[in-house]
Amino acid sequence: MIDLRSDTVTLPNDEMREAARDAQVGDDVYEEDPTVNALEAHAAEILDMEAALFVPSGTMGNQIAARTHTDRGQELLCEAESHVYKWELAGLAQHAEVQTRAIEGDDRGVITPEQVRAGYVETDLHRPGTGLLTLENTHNSKGGTALACEDIESAADVAHELGVPVHLDGARLFNAAAALDVSAADIVEPVDTVMFCLSKGLGAPVGSMIAGPSEFIDRARRVRKLFGGGMRQAGIIAAPGMVALENRHRLTEDHERAKRLAAGLDELPGLTVQSPETNIVLLETDVPATEFLEMCKGQGVLGVPFDDYVVRFCTHWNVGDADVKEAIAAVERAVPS
Ligand SMILES: *Cc1c(COP(=O)(O)O)cnc(C)c1O
């Protein structure tokens, strides 16, 4: 079976398993796990941020960030198709107790400075005030689009001018960096805080990081505890995360395979394929997505439905050149010509 459902299905390699076995550990709630401390320091250094915090998942990372940045009852500005708004069980309402105001981005998920300005609300007797702007890069729902540094910067600059902090959901931050051929630090330079996942394209079994100013990370550490995310000998999972971080240098391979996959699928009847910017391929099908995926599964390829007639395939480090070839052939067998 060629599993193209997500870049989260990757399995840890021997190097990661050995790193987990050999990790020096301590109680991380006491900040005494040397492996977690090293991972946090390394992540902060890569992003050129003051500090970082290891968290169990990207969802928890975003939720901690939102809670730490905002006061109860404020508004949070986000893109209408963003993960934090659409795919986190309305956690913003439950954990940060904020009201979300969604902005329709363009077809790549870009929101303009004017939209940020228009979405901002002041704090007065009747209005709650805007407490946070969140951005997403790469933008998952729009097909893994890599938003340019300038697009992040211009939205963030307006927010800052209005006194609103900015959090970047960078679950696939390093995919964006690879696609744009810039450093991740360049992308996050204009924002206050960022979350990225070790467990997606980087291939770690578990974990995400949030990074930002030391003062923010100190407060986020308390919120992580509040949310039940304080872990003990977490070096066991931080160690493979450290190994996974090095995989950021190979993500262009996934992007090239995604391009080849898209080109091959686009030749097939009944499919319209969006040209991928990173490792996510979106295809429009002329039969319902679930039906299409059932037929693909029968031929040995897995994907996920993204909309009634939209399917997502994802390349990752357990998908090689031969798999891409075979996936195209399998889909060709699956779709009636
Ligand atoms: C996957 C994802 C998350 C959540 O990460 P989990 O580790 O699955 O909780 C957040 N944001 C985006 C854009 C994602 O793709």
Coordinates of C-alpha atoms and ligand atoms in Angstrom, one line a residue:
M1 CA 0.0 0.0 0.0
I2 CA 1.3 3.4 -0.9
D3 CA 0.2 5.7 1.9
L4 CA -0.3 9.3 0.6
R5 CA -2.8 10.3 3.2
S6 CA -0.5 12.6 5.1
D7 CA 3.1 13.3 5.9
T8 CA 2.3 12.2 9.4
V9 CA 2.2 8.5 8.5
T10 CA 6.1 8.4 8.3
L11 CA 7.7 5.7 10.4
P12 CA 10.9 6.5 12.5
N13 CA 14.1 5.1 11.0
D14 CA 16.8 3.3 12.9
E15 CA 18.7 6.5 13.7
M16 CA 15.6 7.9 15.4
R17 CA 14.9 4.7 17.3
E18 CA 18.5 4.5 18.5
A19 CA 18.4 8.2 19.5
A20 CA 15.3 7.4 21.6
R21 CA 16.9 4.4 23.2
D22 CA 20.1 6.3 24.0
A23 CA 18.6 9.6 25.1
Q24 CA 19.7 11.1 28.4
V25 CA 16.5 11.9 30.2
G26 CA 15.2 13.7 33.3
D27 CA 11.9 15.2 34.5
D28 CA 11.0 17.8 31.9
V29 CA 8.3 19.4 34.1
Y30 CA 11.3 20.3 36.3
E31 CA 13.1 21.4 33.2
E32 CA 15.6 18.7 34.0
D33 CA 15.5 16.7 30.8
P34 CA 18.8 17.5 29.0
T35 CA 17.5 16.1 25.6
V36 CA 14.4 18.2 25.7
N37 CA 16.4 21.3 26.7
A38 CA 18.8 20.7 23.9
L39 CA 16.0 20.3 21.4
E40 CA 14.3 23.5 22.6
A41 CA 17.6 25.4 22.4
H42 CA 18.4 24.1 18.9
A43 CA 14.9 24.9 17.6
A44 CA 15.1 28.5 19.0
E45 CA 18.5 28.8 17.3
I46 CA 17.4 27.6 13.9
L47 CA 14.4 30.1 14.0
D48 CA 16.5 32.9 15.5
M49 CA 14.0 33.2 18.3
E50 CA 14.8 33.6 22.0
A51 CA 13.3 30.4 23.3
A52 CA 11.3 27.3 22.3
L53 CA 9.0 24.8 24.0
F54 CA 8.4 21.1 23.1
V55 CA 4.8 20.2 22.9
P56 CA 3.0 16.9 22.2
S57 CA 1.2 18.1 19.0
G58 CA 0.8 20.9 16.6
T59 CA -2.8 21.4 17.7
M60 CA -1.7 21.8 21.3
G61 CA 1.0 24.2 20.2
N62 CA -1.4 26.4 18.4
Q63 CA -3.9 26.3 21.3
I64 CA -1.3 27.1 23.9
A65 CA -0.1 30.0 21.7
A66 CA -3.6 31.4 21.3
R67 CA -4.3 31.1 25.0
T68 CA -1.0 32.6 26.0
H69 CA -1.4 35.6 23.6
T70 CA -5.0 36.5 24.3
D71 CA -7.4 37.5 27.1
R72 CA -10.8 35.8 27.4
G73 CA -13.4 37.4 25.2
Q74 CA -11.1 39.0 22.8
E75 CA -11.3 38.4 19.0
L76 CA -8.8 36.4 17.1
L77 CA -8.2 37.1 13.4
C78 CA -7.4 34.1 11.2
E79 CA -7.8 32.9 7.6
A80 CA -11.1 31.3 6.9
E81 CA -9.6 27.9 5.8
S82 CA -6.9 27.9 8.4
H83 CA -6.2 24.8 10.5
V84 CA -6.6 26.6 13.8
Y85 CA -10.1 27.7 12.8
K86 CA -11.3 24.7 10.8
W87 CA -9.6 21.6 12.1
E88 CA -9.0 22.1 15.9
L89 CA -12.5 21.3 17.2
A90 CA -13.2 25.0 17.9
G91 CA -10.5 24.8 20.5
L92 CA -10.0 28.6 20.3
A93 CA -13.5 29.0 21.8
Q94 CA -12.8 26.3 24.4
H95 CA -9.2 26.8 25.4
A96 CA -8.5 30.5 24.7
E97 CA -12.2 31.5 25.1
V98 CA -11.9 33.9 22.2
Q99 CA -14.2 34.8 19.4
T100 CA -12.8 34.1 16.0
R101 CA -13.1 36.5 13.1
A102 CA -12.3 34.7 9.8
I103 CA -10.9 36.5 6.8
E104 CA -11.4 35.0 3.3
G105 CA -7.9 34.7 1.9
D106 CA -7.2 34.4 -1.8
D107 CA -6.9 31.0 -3.5
R108 CA -3.5 30.5 -2.0
G109 CA -4.5 31.5 1.5
V110 CA -2.9 34.9 1.4
I111 CA -4.6 37.7 3.4
T112 CA -3.9 41.3 2.6
P113 CA -2.8 44.0 5.0
E114 CA -6.1 45.8 4.1
Q115 CA -8.1 42.8 5.2
V116 CA -6.2 42.7 8.5
R117 CA -6.9 46.3 9.0
A118 CA -10.6 45.8 8.2
G119 CA -10.9 42.8 10.5
Y120 CA -9.4 44.6 13.5
V121 CA -11.7 45.7 16.2
E122 CA -10.9 48.2 18.9
T123 CA -11.4 47.6 22.6
D124 CA -14.2 49.8 23.9
L125 CA -17.5 49.6 25.8
H126 CA -19.1 47.5 23.1
R127 CA -16.3 45.8 21.2
P128 CA -14.0 43.1 22.5
G129 CA -10.7 44.1 20.9
T130 CA -8.5 42.0 18.7
G131 CA -6.1 39.9 20.7
L132 CA -4.2 37.9 18.0
L133 CA -3.7 37.4 14.3
T134 CA -2.8 33.9 13.2
L135 CA -1.3 33.1 9.8
E136 CA -0.5 29.7 8.3
N137 CA 2.5 28.6 6.2
T138 CA 2.4 26.3 4.3
H139 CA -1.3 26.7 3.9
N140 CA -2.7 23.2 4.2
S141 CA -6.3 23.6 3.0
K142 CA -5.1 25.6 0.0
G143 CA -2.9 22.7 -1.1
G144 CA 0.4 23.3 0.8
T145 CA 1.0 26.8 -0.7
A146 CA 4.2 28.5 0.4
L147 CA 3.4 32.0 1.3
A148 CA 6.1 34.5 0.5
C149 CA 8.0 36.2 3.3
E150 CA 6.6 39.6 2.0
D151 CA 3.0 38.3 2.4
I152 CA 3.6 37.3 6.0
E153 CA 5.5 40.5 6.7
S154 CA 2.9 42.9 5.3
A155 CA 0.0 41.3 7.2
A156 CA 2.1 41.1 10.4
D157 CA 3.2 44.7 10.1
V158 CA -0.3 46.0 10.0
A159 CA -1.2 43.8 13.0
H160 CA 1.7 45.2 15.0
E161 CA 0.9 48.8 14.0
L162 CA -2.6 48.1 15.6
G163 CA -0.9 46.6 18.7
V164 CA -1.9 43.0 17.8
P165 CA 0.6 40.1 18.2
V166 CA 1.0 37.6 15.4
H167 CA 1.3 33.8 15.7
L168 CA 2.3 31.7 12.7
D169 CA 1.0 28.1 12.3
G170 CA 4.0 26.7 10.6
A171 CA 3.1 23.0 11.0
R172 CA 5.0 22.7 7.7
L173 CA 7.3 25.7 8.1
F174 CA 10.3 23.9 6.7
N175 CA 8.4 22.9 3.6
A176 CA 7.7 26.6 3.1
A177 CA 11.3 27.5 3.6
A178 CA 12.5 24.8 1.2
A179 CA 10.0 25.8 -1.5
L180 CA 10.9 29.5 -1.2
D181 CA 14.6 28.8 -0.9
V182 CA 14.8 31.0 2.3
S183 CA 15.6 30.1 5.9
A184 CA 12.8 29.3 8.3
A185 CA 14.2 32.2 10.4
D186 CA 13.5 34.5 7.4
I187 CA 9.9 33.4 7.3
V188 CA 9.3 33.9 11.0
E189 CA 11.2 37.1 11.4
P190 CA 8.1 39.4 11.2
V191 CA 5.9 37.3 13.6
D192 CA 6.0 37.0 17.4
T193 CA 5.6 33.3 17.8
V194 CA 5.5 30.2 15.6
M195 CA 4.5 26.5 15.9
F196 CA 6.1 23.9 13.7
C197 CA 5.6 20.1 13.7
L198 CA 8.5 17.6 14.0
S199 CA 6.0 14.8 13.2
K200 CA 5.0 15.8 9.7
G201 CA 7.5 16.1 6.8
L202 CA 10.4 15.9 9.1
G203 CA 9.4 12.4 10.1
A204 CA 9.6 12.4 13.9
P205 CA 7.2 10.0 15.7
V206 CA 5.8 12.7 18.0
G207 CA 6.0 16.3 18.8
S208 CA 5.9 20.0 17.8
M209 CA 7.7 23.1 18.9
I210 CA 6.5 26.6 19.7
A211 CA 9.0 29.4 19.6
G212 CA 9.1 33.1 20.5
P213 CA 10.3 35.6 23.1
S214 CA 11.6 34.0 26.4
E215 CA 8.9 35.9 28.4
F216 CA 6.2 34.4 26.2
I217 CA 7.7 30.8 26.4
D218 CA 7.8 31.1 30.2
R219 CA 4.0 31.8 30.2
A220 CA 3.4 29.2 27.5
R221 CA 5.1 26.6 29.7
R222 CA 2.5 27.2 32.4
V223 CA -0.4 26.9 29.8
R224 CA 1.2 23.7 28.5
K225 CA 0.9 22.3 32.1
L226 CA -2.6 23.6 32.4
F227 CA -3.6 21.7 29.2
G228 CA -2.0 18.5 30.4
G229 CA 1.0 18.7 28.1
G230 CA 3.7 18.7 30.8
M231 CA 5.7 15.6 30.1
R232 CA 8.2 13.8 32.3
Q233 CA 11.1 11.8 30.6
A234 CA 10.2 13.4 27.3
G235 CA 13.8 13.1 26.0
I236 CA 12.7 9.7 24.7
I237 CA 10.6 11.5 22.1
A238 CA 12.6 14.7 21.9
A239 CA 15.7 12.7 20.7
P240 CA 14.1 11.4 17.5
G241 CA 12.8 15.0 17.1
M242 CA 16.3 16.3 17.1
V243 CA 17.3 13.7 14.4
A244 CA 14.1 14.7 12.4
L245 CA 15.1 18.3 12.4
E246 CA 18.0 17.5 10.1
N247 CA 15.4 16.2 7.6
R248 CA 14.6 19.8 6.8
H249 CA 17.4 19.7 4.3
R250 CA 15.7 17.0 2.3
L251 CA 12.2 18.3 1.9
T252 CA 12.8 19.5 -1.7
E253 CA 12.9 15.8 -2.6
D254 CA 9.3 15.5 -1.4
H255 CA 8.3 18.6 -3.4
E256 CA 9.9 17.2 -6.6
R257 CA 8.0 14.0 -6.1
A258 CA 4.8 15.8 -5.5
K259 CA 5.3 17.7 -8.8
R260 CA 5.9 14.4 -10.7
L261 CA 2.9 12.9 -9.1
A262 CA 0.7 15.9 -10.0
A263 CA 2.0 15.9 -13.6
G264 CA 1.3 12.2 -14.0
L265 CA -2.2 12.4 -12.5
D266 CA -3.1 15.4 -14.5
E267 CA -2.8 13.3 -17.7
L268 CA -5.5 11.0 -16.5
P269 CA -9.2 11.5 -17.5
G270 CA -11.6 13.0 -15.0
L271 CA -8.9 14.6 -12.9
T272 CA -7.9 18.2 -12.6
V273 CA -4.7 18.6 -10.6
Q274 CA -3.5 21.7 -8.8
S275 CA 0.2 22.3 -9.5
P276 CA 1.8 21.7 -6.1
E277 CA 4.1 24.2 -4.4
T278 CA 5.3 21.8 -1.7
N279 CA 4.5 18.2 -0.8
I280 CA 0.7 18.4 -1.0
V281 CA -1.2 17.5 -4.2
L282 CA -4.9 18.5 -4.5
L283 CA -7.0 16.9 -7.2
E284 CA -10.4 17.6 -8.3
T285 CA -12.3 14.4 -9.2
D286 CA -15.4 14.0 -11.3
V287 CA -16.7 11.3 -9.1
P288 CA -17.3 11.9 -5.4
A289 CA -13.9 12.0 -3.5
T290 CA -14.8 9.1 -1.2
E291 CA -15.8 6.9 -4.1
F292 CA -12.6 7.9 -6.0
L293 CA -10.5 7.0 -2.9
E294 CA -12.2 3.7 -2.5
M295 CA -11.2 2.8 -6.1
C296 CA -7.6 4.0 -5.4
K297 CA -7.5 1.9 -2.3
G298 CA -8.5 -1.1 -4.3
Q299 CA -5.4 -0.5 -6.5
G300 CA -3.1 0.1 -3.5
V301 CA -3.0 3.9 -3.0
L302 CA -4.4 5.8 0.0
G303 CA -5.4 9.5 0.1
V304 CA -7.8 11.6 2.0
P305 CA -11.0 13.4 1.0
F306 CA -10.6 17.2 1.3
D307 CA -13.9 18.3 -0.1
D308 CA -16.9 16.5 -1.8
Y309 CA -14.9 16.4 -5.1
V310 CA -11.3 17.1 -3.8
V311 CA -8.7 14.6 -2.8
R312 CA -5.4 15.3 -1.1
F313 CA -2.3 13.2 -1.7
C314 CA 0.9 14.0 0.3
T315 CA 4.5 13.0 -0.4
H316 CA 6.9 12.3 2.5
W317 CA 10.1 10.5 3.2
N318 CA 8.6 7.0 3.1
V319 CA 7.5 7.7 -0.5
G320 CA 10.3 7.1 -3.1
D321 CA 10.5 7.6 -6.8
A322 CA 9.2 4.1 -7.6
D323 CA 6.2 4.7 -5.3
V324 CA 5.3 7.9 -7.2
K325 CA 5.5 5.9 -10.5
E326 CA 3.4 3.1 -9.1
A327 CA 0.9 5.5 -7.5
I328 CA 0.2 7.1 -10.9
A329 CA -0.2 3.7 -12.5
A330 CA -2.5 2.6 -9.7
V331 CA -4.7 5.6 -10.0
E332 CA -4.8 5.1 -13.8
R333 CA -6.1 1.6 -13.2
A334 CA -8.6 2.9 -10.6
V335 CA -10.2 5.6 -12.7
P336 CA -12.5 4.3 -15.5
S337 CA -11.2 5.8 -18.8
Ligands
LIG1 C1 -1.3 19.1 11.1 C2 -1.5 20.5 11.3 C3 -1.7 21.1 12.6 C4 -1.8 20.2 13.8 O1 -0.8 19.3 14.1 P1 -1.1 18.0 14.9 O2 0.3 17.6 15.3 O3 -1.7 17.0 13.9 O4 -2.0 18.3 16.0 C5 -1.8 22.4 12.7 N1 -1.7 23.2 11.6 C6 -1.6 22.8 10.4 C7 -1.5 23.7 9.2 C8 -1.5 21.4 10.2 O5 -1.4 20.9 8.9

